[in-house]
Coordinates of C-alpha atoms in Angstrom, one line a residue:
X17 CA 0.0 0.0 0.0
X18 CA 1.6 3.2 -0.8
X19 CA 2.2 5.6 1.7
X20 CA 2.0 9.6 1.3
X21 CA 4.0 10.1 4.6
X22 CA 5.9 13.4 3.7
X23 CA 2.5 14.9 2.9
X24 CA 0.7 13.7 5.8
X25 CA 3.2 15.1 8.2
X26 CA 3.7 18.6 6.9
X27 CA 1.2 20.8 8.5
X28 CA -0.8 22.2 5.8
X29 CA -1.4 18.8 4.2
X30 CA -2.4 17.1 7.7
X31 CA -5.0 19.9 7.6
X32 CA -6.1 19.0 4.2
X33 CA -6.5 15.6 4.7
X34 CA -8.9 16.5 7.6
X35 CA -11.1 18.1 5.5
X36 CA -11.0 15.8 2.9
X37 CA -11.6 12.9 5.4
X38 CA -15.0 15.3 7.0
X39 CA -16.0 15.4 3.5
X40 CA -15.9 12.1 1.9
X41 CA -16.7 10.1 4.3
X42 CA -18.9 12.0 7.4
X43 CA -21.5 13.6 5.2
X44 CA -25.3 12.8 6.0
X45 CA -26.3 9.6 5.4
X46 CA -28.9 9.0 2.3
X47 CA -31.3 6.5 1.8
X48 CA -29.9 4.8 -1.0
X49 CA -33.0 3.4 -4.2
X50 CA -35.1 0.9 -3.4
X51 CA -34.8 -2.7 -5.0
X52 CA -36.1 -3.0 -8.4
X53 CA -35.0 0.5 -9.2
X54 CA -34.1 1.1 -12.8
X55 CA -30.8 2.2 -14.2
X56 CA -29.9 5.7 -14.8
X57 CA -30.9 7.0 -18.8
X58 CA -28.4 7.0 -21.4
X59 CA -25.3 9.3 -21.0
X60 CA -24.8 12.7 -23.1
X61 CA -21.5 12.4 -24.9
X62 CA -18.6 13.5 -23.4
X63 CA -14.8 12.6 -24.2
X64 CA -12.9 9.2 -24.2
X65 CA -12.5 7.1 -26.7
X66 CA -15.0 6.4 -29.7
X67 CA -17.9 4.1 -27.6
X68 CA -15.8 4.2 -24.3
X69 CA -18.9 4.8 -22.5
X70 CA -20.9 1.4 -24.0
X71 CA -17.6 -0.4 -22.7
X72 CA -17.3 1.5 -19.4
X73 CA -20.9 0.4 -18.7
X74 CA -19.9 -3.6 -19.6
X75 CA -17.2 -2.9 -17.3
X76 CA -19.5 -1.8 -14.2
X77 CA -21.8 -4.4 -15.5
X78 CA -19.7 -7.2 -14.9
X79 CA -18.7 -6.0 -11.4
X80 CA -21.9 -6.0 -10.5
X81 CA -23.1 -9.6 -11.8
X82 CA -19.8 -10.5 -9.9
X83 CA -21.1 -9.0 -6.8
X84 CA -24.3 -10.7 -7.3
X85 CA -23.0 -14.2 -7.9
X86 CA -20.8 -14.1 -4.5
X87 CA -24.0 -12.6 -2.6
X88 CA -26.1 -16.1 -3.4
X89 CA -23.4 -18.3 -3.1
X90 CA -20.6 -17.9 -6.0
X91 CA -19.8 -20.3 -8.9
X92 CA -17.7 -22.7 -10.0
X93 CA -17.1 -26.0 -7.7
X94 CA -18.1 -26.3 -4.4
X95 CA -20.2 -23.4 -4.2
X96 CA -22.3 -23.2 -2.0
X97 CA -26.3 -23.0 -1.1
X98 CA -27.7 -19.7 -1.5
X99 CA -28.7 -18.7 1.7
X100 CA -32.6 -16.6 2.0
X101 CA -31.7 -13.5 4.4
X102 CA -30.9 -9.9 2.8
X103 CA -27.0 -9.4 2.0
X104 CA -27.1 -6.1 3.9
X105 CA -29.3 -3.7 5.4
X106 CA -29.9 -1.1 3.2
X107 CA -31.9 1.3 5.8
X108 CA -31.2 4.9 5.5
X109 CA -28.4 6.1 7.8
X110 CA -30.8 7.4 11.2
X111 CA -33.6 8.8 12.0
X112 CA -32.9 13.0 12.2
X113 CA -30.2 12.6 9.2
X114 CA -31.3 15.4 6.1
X115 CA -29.7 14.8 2.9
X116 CA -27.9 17.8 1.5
X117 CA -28.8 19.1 -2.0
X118 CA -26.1 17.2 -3.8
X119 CA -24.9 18.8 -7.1
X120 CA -26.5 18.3 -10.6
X121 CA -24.9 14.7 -11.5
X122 CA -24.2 13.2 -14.5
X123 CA -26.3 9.8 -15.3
X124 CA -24.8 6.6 -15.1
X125 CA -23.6 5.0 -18.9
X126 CA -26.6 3.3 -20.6
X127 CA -26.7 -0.8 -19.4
X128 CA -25.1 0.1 -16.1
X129 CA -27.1 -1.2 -13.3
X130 CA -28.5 1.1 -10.7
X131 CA -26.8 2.4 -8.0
X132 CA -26.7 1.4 -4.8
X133 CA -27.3 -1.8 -6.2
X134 CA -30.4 -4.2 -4.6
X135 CA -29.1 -6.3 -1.8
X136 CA -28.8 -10.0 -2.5
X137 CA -29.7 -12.8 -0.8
X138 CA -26.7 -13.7 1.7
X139 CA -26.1 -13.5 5.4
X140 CA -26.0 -10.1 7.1
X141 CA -24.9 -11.5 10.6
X142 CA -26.5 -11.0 13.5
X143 CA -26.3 -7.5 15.8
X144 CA -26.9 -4.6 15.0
X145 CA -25.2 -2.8 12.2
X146 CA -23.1 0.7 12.4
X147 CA -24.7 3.3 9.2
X148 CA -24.1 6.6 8.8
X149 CA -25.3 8.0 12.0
X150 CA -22.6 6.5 13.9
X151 CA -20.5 8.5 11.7
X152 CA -22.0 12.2 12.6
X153 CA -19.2 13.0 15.4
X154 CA -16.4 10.9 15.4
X155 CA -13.0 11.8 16.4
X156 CA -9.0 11.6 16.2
X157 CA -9.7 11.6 12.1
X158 CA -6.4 9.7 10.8
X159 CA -5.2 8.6 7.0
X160 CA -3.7 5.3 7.7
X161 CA -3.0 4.4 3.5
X162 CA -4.2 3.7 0.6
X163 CA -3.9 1.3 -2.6
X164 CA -5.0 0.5 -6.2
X165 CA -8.8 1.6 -5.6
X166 CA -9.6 2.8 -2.2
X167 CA -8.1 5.1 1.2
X168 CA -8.0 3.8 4.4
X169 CA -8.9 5.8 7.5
X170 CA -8.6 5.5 11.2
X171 CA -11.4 6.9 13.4
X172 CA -12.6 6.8 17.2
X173 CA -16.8 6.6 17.3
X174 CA -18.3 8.8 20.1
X175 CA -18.2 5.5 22.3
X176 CA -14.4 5.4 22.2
X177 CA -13.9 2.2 20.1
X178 CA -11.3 2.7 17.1
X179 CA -12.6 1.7 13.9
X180 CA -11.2 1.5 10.2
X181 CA -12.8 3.3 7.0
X182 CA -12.4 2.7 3.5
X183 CA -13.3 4.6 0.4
X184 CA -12.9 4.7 -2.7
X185 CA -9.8 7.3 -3.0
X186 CA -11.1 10.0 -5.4
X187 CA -7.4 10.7 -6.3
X188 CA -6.0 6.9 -6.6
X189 CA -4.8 5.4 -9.6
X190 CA -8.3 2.9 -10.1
X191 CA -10.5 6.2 -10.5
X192 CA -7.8 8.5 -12.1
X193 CA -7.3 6.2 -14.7
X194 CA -10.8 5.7 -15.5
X195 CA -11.7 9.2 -16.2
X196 CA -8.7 9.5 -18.3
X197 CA -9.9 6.6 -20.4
X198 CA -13.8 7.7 -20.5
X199 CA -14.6 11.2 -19.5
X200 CA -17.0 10.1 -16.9
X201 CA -16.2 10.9 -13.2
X202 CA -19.5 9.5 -11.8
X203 CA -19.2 6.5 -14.5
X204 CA -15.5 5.7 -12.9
X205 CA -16.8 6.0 -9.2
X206 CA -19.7 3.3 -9.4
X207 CA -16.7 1.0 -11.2
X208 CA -14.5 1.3 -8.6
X209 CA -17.2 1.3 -6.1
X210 CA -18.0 -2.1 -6.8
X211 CA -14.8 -3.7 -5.5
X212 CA -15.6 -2.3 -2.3
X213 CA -18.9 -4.2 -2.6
X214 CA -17.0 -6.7 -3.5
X215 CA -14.9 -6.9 -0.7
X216 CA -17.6 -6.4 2.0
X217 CA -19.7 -8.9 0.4
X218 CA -17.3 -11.6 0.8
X219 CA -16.8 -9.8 4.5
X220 CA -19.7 -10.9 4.8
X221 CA -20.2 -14.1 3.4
X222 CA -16.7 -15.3 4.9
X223 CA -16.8 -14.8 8.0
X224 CA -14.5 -16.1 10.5
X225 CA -11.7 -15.5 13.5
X226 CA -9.3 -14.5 10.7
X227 CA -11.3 -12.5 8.3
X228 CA -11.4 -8.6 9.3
X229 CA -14.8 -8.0 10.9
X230 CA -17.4 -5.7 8.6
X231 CA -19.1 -3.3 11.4
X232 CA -21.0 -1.8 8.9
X233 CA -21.7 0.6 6.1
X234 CA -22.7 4.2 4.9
X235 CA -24.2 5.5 1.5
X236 CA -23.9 9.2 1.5
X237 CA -23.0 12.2 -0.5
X238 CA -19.4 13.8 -1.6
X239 CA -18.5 16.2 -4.1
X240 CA -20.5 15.8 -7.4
X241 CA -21.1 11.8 -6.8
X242 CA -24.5 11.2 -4.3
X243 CA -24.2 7.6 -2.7
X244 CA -20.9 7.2 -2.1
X245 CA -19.6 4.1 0.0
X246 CA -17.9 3.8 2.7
X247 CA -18.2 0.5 4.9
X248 CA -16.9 0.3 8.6
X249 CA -14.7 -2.2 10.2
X250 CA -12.4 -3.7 12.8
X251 CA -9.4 -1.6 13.0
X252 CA -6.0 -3.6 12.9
X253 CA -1.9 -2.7 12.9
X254 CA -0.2 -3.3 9.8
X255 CA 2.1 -6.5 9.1
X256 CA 5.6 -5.3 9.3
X257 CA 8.0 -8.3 8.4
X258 CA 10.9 -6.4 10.2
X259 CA 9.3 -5.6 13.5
X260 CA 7.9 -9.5 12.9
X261 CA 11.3 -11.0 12.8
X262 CA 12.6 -9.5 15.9
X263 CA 9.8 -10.5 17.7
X264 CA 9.1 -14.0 20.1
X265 CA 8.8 -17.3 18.0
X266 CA 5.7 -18.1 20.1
X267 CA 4.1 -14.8 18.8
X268 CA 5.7 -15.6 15.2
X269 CA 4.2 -19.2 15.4
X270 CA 0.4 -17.5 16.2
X271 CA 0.7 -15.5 13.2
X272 CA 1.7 -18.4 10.5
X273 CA -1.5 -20.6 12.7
X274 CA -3.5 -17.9 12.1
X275 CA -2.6 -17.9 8.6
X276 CA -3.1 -21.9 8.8
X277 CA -6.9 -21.5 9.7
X278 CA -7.1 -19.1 7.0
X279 CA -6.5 -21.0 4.5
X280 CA -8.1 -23.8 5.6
X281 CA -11.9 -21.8 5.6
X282 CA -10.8 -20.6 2.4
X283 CA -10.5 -23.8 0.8
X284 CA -13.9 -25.0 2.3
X285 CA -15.9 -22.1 2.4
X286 CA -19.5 -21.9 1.8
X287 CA -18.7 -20.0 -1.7
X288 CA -16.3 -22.4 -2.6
X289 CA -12.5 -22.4 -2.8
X290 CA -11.6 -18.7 -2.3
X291 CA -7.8 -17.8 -3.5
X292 CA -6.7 -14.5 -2.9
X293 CA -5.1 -13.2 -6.2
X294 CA -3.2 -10.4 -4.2
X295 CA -1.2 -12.1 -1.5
X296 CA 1.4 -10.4 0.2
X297 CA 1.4 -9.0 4.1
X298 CA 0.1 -5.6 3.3
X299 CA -3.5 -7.9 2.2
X300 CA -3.3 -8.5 5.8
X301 CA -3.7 -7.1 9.5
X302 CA -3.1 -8.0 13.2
X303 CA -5.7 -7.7 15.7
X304 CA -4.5 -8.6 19.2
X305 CA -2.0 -11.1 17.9
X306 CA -4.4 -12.6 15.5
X307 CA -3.7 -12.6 11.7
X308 CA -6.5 -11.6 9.7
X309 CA -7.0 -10.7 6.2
X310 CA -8.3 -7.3 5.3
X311 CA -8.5 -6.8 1.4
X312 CA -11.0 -9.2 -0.3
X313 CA -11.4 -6.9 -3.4
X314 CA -9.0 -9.1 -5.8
X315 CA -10.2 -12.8 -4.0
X316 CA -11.7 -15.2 -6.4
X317 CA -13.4 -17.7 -6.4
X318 CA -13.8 -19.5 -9.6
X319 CA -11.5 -22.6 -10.1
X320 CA -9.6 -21.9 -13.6
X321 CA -11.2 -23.7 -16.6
X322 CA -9.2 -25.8 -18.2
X323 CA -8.6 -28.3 -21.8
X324 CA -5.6 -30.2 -20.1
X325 CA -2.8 -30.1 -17.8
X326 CA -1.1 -27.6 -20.2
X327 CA -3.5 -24.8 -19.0
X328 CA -3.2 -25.9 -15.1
X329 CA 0.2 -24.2 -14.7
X330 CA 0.8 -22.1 -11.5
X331 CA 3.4 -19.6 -12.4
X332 CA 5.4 -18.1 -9.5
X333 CA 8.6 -15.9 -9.8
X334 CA 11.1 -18.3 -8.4
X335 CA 9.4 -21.8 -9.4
X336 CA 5.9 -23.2 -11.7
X337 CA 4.0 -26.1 -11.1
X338 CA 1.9 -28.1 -13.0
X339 CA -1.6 -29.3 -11.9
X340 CA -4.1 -31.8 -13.1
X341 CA -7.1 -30.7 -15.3
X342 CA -10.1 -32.3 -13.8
X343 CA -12.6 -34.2 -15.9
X344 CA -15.1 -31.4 -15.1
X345 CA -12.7 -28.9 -17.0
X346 CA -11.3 -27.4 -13.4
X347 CA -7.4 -27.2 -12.7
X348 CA -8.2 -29.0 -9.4
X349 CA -7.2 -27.4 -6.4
X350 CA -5.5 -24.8 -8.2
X351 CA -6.9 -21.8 -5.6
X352 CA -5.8 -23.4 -2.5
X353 CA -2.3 -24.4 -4.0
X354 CA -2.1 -20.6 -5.2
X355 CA -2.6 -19.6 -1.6
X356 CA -0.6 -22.3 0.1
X357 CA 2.3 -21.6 -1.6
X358 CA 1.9 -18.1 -1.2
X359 CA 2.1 -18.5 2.9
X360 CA 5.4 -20.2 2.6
X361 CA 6.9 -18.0 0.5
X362 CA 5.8 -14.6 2.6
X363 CA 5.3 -15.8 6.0
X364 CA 6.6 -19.6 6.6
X365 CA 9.9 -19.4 5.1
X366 CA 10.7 -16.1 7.5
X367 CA 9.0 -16.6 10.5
X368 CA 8.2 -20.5 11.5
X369 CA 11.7 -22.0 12.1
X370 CA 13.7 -19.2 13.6
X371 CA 14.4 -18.8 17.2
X372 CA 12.0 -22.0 17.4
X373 CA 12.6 -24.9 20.7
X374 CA 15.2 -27.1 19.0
X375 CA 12.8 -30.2 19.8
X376 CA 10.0 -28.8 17.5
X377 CA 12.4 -27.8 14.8
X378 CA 12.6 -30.7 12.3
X379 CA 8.6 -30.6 12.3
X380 CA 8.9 -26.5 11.5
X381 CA 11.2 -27.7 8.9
X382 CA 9.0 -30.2 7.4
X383 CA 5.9 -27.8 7.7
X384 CA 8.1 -25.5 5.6
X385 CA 9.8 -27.9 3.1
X386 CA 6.3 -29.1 2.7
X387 CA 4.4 -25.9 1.6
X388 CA 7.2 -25.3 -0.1
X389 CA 7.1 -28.0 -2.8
X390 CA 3.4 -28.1 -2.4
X391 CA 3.2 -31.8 -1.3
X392 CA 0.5 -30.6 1.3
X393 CA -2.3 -29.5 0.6
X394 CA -4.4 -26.7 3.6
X395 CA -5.8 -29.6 5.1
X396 CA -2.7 -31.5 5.9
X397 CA -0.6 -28.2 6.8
X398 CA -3.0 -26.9 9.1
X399 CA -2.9 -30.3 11.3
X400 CA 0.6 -30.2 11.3
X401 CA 0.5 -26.8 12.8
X402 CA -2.3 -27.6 15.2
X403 CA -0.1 -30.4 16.4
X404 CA 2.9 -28.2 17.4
X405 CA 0.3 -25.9 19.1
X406 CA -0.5 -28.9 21.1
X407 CA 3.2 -29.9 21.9
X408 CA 4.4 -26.5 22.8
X409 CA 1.0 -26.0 24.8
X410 CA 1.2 -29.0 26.4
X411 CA 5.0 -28.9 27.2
X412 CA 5.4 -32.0 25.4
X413 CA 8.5 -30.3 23.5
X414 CA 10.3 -30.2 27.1
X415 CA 10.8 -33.9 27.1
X416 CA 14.3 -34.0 26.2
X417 CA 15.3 -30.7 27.2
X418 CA 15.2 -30.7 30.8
X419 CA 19.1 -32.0 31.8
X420 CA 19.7 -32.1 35.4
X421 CA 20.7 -28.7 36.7
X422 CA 24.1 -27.6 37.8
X423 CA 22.5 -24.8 40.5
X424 CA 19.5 -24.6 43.5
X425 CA 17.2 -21.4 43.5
X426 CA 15.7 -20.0 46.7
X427 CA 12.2 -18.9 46.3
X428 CA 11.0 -15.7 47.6
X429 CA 7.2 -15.3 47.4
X430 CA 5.4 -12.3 46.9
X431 CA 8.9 -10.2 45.5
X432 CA 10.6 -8.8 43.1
X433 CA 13.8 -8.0 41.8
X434 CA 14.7 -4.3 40.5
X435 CA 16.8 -3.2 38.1
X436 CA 19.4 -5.6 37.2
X437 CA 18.1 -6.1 33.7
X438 CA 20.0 -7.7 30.7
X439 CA 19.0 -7.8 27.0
X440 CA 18.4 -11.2 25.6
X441 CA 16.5 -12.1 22.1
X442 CA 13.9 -12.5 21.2
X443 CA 12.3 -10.6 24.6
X444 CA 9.3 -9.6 25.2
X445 CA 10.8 -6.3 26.2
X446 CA 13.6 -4.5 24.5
X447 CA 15.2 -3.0 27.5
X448 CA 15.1 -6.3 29.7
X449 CA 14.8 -10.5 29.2
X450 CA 11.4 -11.4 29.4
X451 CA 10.6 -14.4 28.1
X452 CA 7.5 -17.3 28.5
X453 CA 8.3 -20.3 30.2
X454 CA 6.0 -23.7 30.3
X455 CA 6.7 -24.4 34.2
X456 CA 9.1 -23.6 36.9
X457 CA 12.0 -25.9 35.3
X458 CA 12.0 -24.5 31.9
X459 CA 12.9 -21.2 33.7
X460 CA 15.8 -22.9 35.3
X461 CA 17.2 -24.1 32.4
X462 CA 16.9 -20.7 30.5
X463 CA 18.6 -19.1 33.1
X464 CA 21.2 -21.5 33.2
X465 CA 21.9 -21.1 29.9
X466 CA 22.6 -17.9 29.8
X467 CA 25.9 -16.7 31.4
X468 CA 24.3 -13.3 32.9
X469 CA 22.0 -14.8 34.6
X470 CA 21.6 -15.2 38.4
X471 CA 17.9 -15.3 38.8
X472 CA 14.7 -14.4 37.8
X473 CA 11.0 -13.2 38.6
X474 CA 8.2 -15.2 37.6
X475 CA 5.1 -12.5 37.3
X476 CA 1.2 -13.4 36.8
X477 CA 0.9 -12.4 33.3
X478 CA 0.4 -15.4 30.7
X479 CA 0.7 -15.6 26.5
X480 CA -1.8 -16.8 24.4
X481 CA -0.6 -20.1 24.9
X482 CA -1.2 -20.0 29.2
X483 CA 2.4 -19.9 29.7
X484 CA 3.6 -17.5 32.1
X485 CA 6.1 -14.5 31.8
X486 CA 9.3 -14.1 33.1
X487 CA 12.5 -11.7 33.9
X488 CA 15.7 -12.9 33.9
X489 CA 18.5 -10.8 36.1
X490 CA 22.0 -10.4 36.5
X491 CA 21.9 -10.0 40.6
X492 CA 19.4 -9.6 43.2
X493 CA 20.3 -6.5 45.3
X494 CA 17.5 -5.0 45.1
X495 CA 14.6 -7.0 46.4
X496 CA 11.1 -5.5 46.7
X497 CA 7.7 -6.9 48.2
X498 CA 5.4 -7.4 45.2
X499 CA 2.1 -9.6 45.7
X500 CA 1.8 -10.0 42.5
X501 CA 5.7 -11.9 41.5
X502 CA 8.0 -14.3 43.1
X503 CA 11.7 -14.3 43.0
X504 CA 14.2 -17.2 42.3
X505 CA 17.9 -16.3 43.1
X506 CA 20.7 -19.1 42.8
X507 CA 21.6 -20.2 46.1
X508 CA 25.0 -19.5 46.9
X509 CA 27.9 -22.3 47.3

């Protein structure tokens, strides 16, 4: 996603954006047409090229069946049953909302389809939704990026909660482009608008632990275009691969399981085998640890058609592979390979066996090696990963690790030791070693393998995995009553 730093921290731009931000996306909310309503009438000429605006209307066209298809159930094999309750609520935004006098806009290209289009028949959730009145007075406006299509924003709702915005981004390359090519500003925006529909109806229609949560939606008016969209959703941090490497392995590990689980409802979800076309970390976000993806607008769900094995090839930039054509004319499992291979070559390869217990190491390896060559498929990846959850869960990895030890520790309950840090790696804290430990003896053997250490505080905080927190020191001068930690210091003699 590219990133307009420089302009978003010079004053006068930060300012901008504000406005920009009040103005796309907070104005009233509209009550977009009703089902059934008819397109717009045929466009009045305007530049582009010679019947750019019969193409342009194909164009939004075809989104929109696309749309349509993945809101009953999607195409293709293993799609699945269309399900009977609306897509999306498409109430107006509140009661007490008035609807500005929008400028005088030009109609939508002849064949388009209307706009907002008529909800479809998939599964809104349950809860209530966020719409535009939750948007009248929110706070702490922020630009967080932007891509191909749409702008991303941060914002904190008059509850408190932070939430993520997305628009189409009136100066990105999708819409720029467009109007270029066809003269038609408002044509452009309902084409682009479409792979946010898109994405939130496969938000929708995939929902799970590791899919970014869709909070809602807004139609509402900016600049010359009425019913713009934004939708609303769970706000995550960015996947930096840098700040990834340097930290634990158990956090590293809950990442690549995440992306595991992923995979595995993609493969088997109720549209079908999903592969996302654009895989690479910035497709993705972390929410309190927890991989999830974000950007659904280039998934697909179709299997490719195919003659024979010739057209089954999965290109990559370092390596191909060839897949069978099924006698149904499908390169079989050609979207879960796609994605499979995908996750080893961003995330497994960098952040599975590094840093890793030396007892679960060959399985890392063969997790990797595996993906690698594509000799798994989701199914058989995501056990494997599952089973090292269980081992390093369980302790079962400590088996062969715990030697007899060379020291005794005294205990001293309800203390703690200050100061006296060192720096190990990977910590959960730069300036100190804090590490997680399964029980008692894994902390002795940490701290006996490491030549600074002469004891260590075991606190009452626990990982995702249960296992508890703990600082290793250099000394213990400087012992302190604390309730809520308990000291070990090596016994002298």
């Amino acid at each position: 996603m590219r990133r307009r730093r420089a302009a978003v921290a010079a004053g006068f731009c930060a300012s901008f954006l504000l406005g920009s931000v009040l103005n796309v996306l907070f104005a009233p909310g509209s009550e977009p047409p009703r089902p059934g309503q008819s397109p717009g009438p045929s466009p009045a000429p305007g530049p582009g090229r010679r019947g750019g605006r019969g193409e342009l209307a194909r164009q939004i066209r075809a989104r929109y069946e696309e749309v349509q298809r993945y809101s009953r159930g999607g195409p293709g094999p293993g799609a699945g049953r269309p399900e009977r309750r609306r897509l999306m609520d498409l109430a107006p935004g509140g009661p007490g909302l008035q609807r500005p006098r929008p400028p005088r806009a030009r109609p939508l290209p002849d064949g388009a389809p209307s706009w907002p289009p008529a909800p479809g028949p998939g599964s809104p959730g349950s809860g209530p939704r966020l719409g535009c009145a939750a948007l009248r007075n929110v706070s702490g406006a922020q630009y967080v990026g932007s891509g191909y299509t749409k702008a991303v924003y941060r914002v904190r709702l008059p509850g408190g909660a932070a939430v993520a915005l997305k628009a189409v981004d009136f100066s990105g390359h999708d819409l720029g482009s467009c109007v270029r090519e066809f003269g038609a500003r408002r044509g452009c925006y309902r084409l682009a608008a479409h792979k946010l529909l898109k994405e939130m109806v496969l938000l929708e229609r995939l929902r799970h632990p590791n899919v970014l949560q869709l909070y809602g939606y807004c139609y509402q008016d900016s600049e010359d275009i009425p019913d713009t969209l934004t939708t609303i959703t769970e706000l995550g941090a960015p996947v930096e691969m840098i700040q990834l490497l340097q930290t634990s392995w158990e956090d590293r590990f809950r990442i690549c399981l995440s992306l595991g689980r992923l995979l595995h409802h993609l493969a088997h979800s109720p549209l079908g085998s999903v592969t996302l076309l654009d895989f690479r970390p910035r497709q993705f976000v972390l929410v309190d640890g927890e991989l999830k993806v974000t950007d659904l607008d280039d998934a697909r769900v179709e299997e490719t058609p195919c003659a024979s094995s010739a057209d089954c090839i999965l290109e990559f930039p370092a390596r191909n592979f060839s897949l069978p054509c099924s006698a149904q004319g499908w390169c079989e499992g050609m979207n879960e390979k796609r994605n499979l291979y995908n996750a080893y070559r961003f995330f497994f390869t960098y952040l599975l066996p590094h840093s890793a217990p030396p007892s679960l190491r060959p399985l890392l390896d063969s997790i990797v090696n595996a993906t690698g060559e594509l000799s798994w498929g989701v199914d058989e990846t995501l056990a494997q990963l599952e089973r090292v959850l269980h081992l390093f869960r369980s302790g079962q990895y400590l088996q062969n690790s715990t030697a007899g030890h060379r020291a005794e520790y005294q205990r001293l309950p309800d203390s703690t030791i200050l100061q006296e840090d060192y720096r190990c790696w990977p910590s959960y804290h730069h300036g100190s070693c804090l590490l997680s430990v399964f029980n008692l003896a894994e902390a002795v053997d940490v701290c006996e393998s490491h030549a600074q250490c002469q004891a260590f505080v075991v606190t009452n905080q626990t990982t995702w995995t249960g296992r508890q927190l703990v600082f290793f020191k250099t000394g213990w001068s400087h012992v302190v009553p604390d309730p809520n930690k308990t000291a070990y210091v090596r016994a002298s003699g």
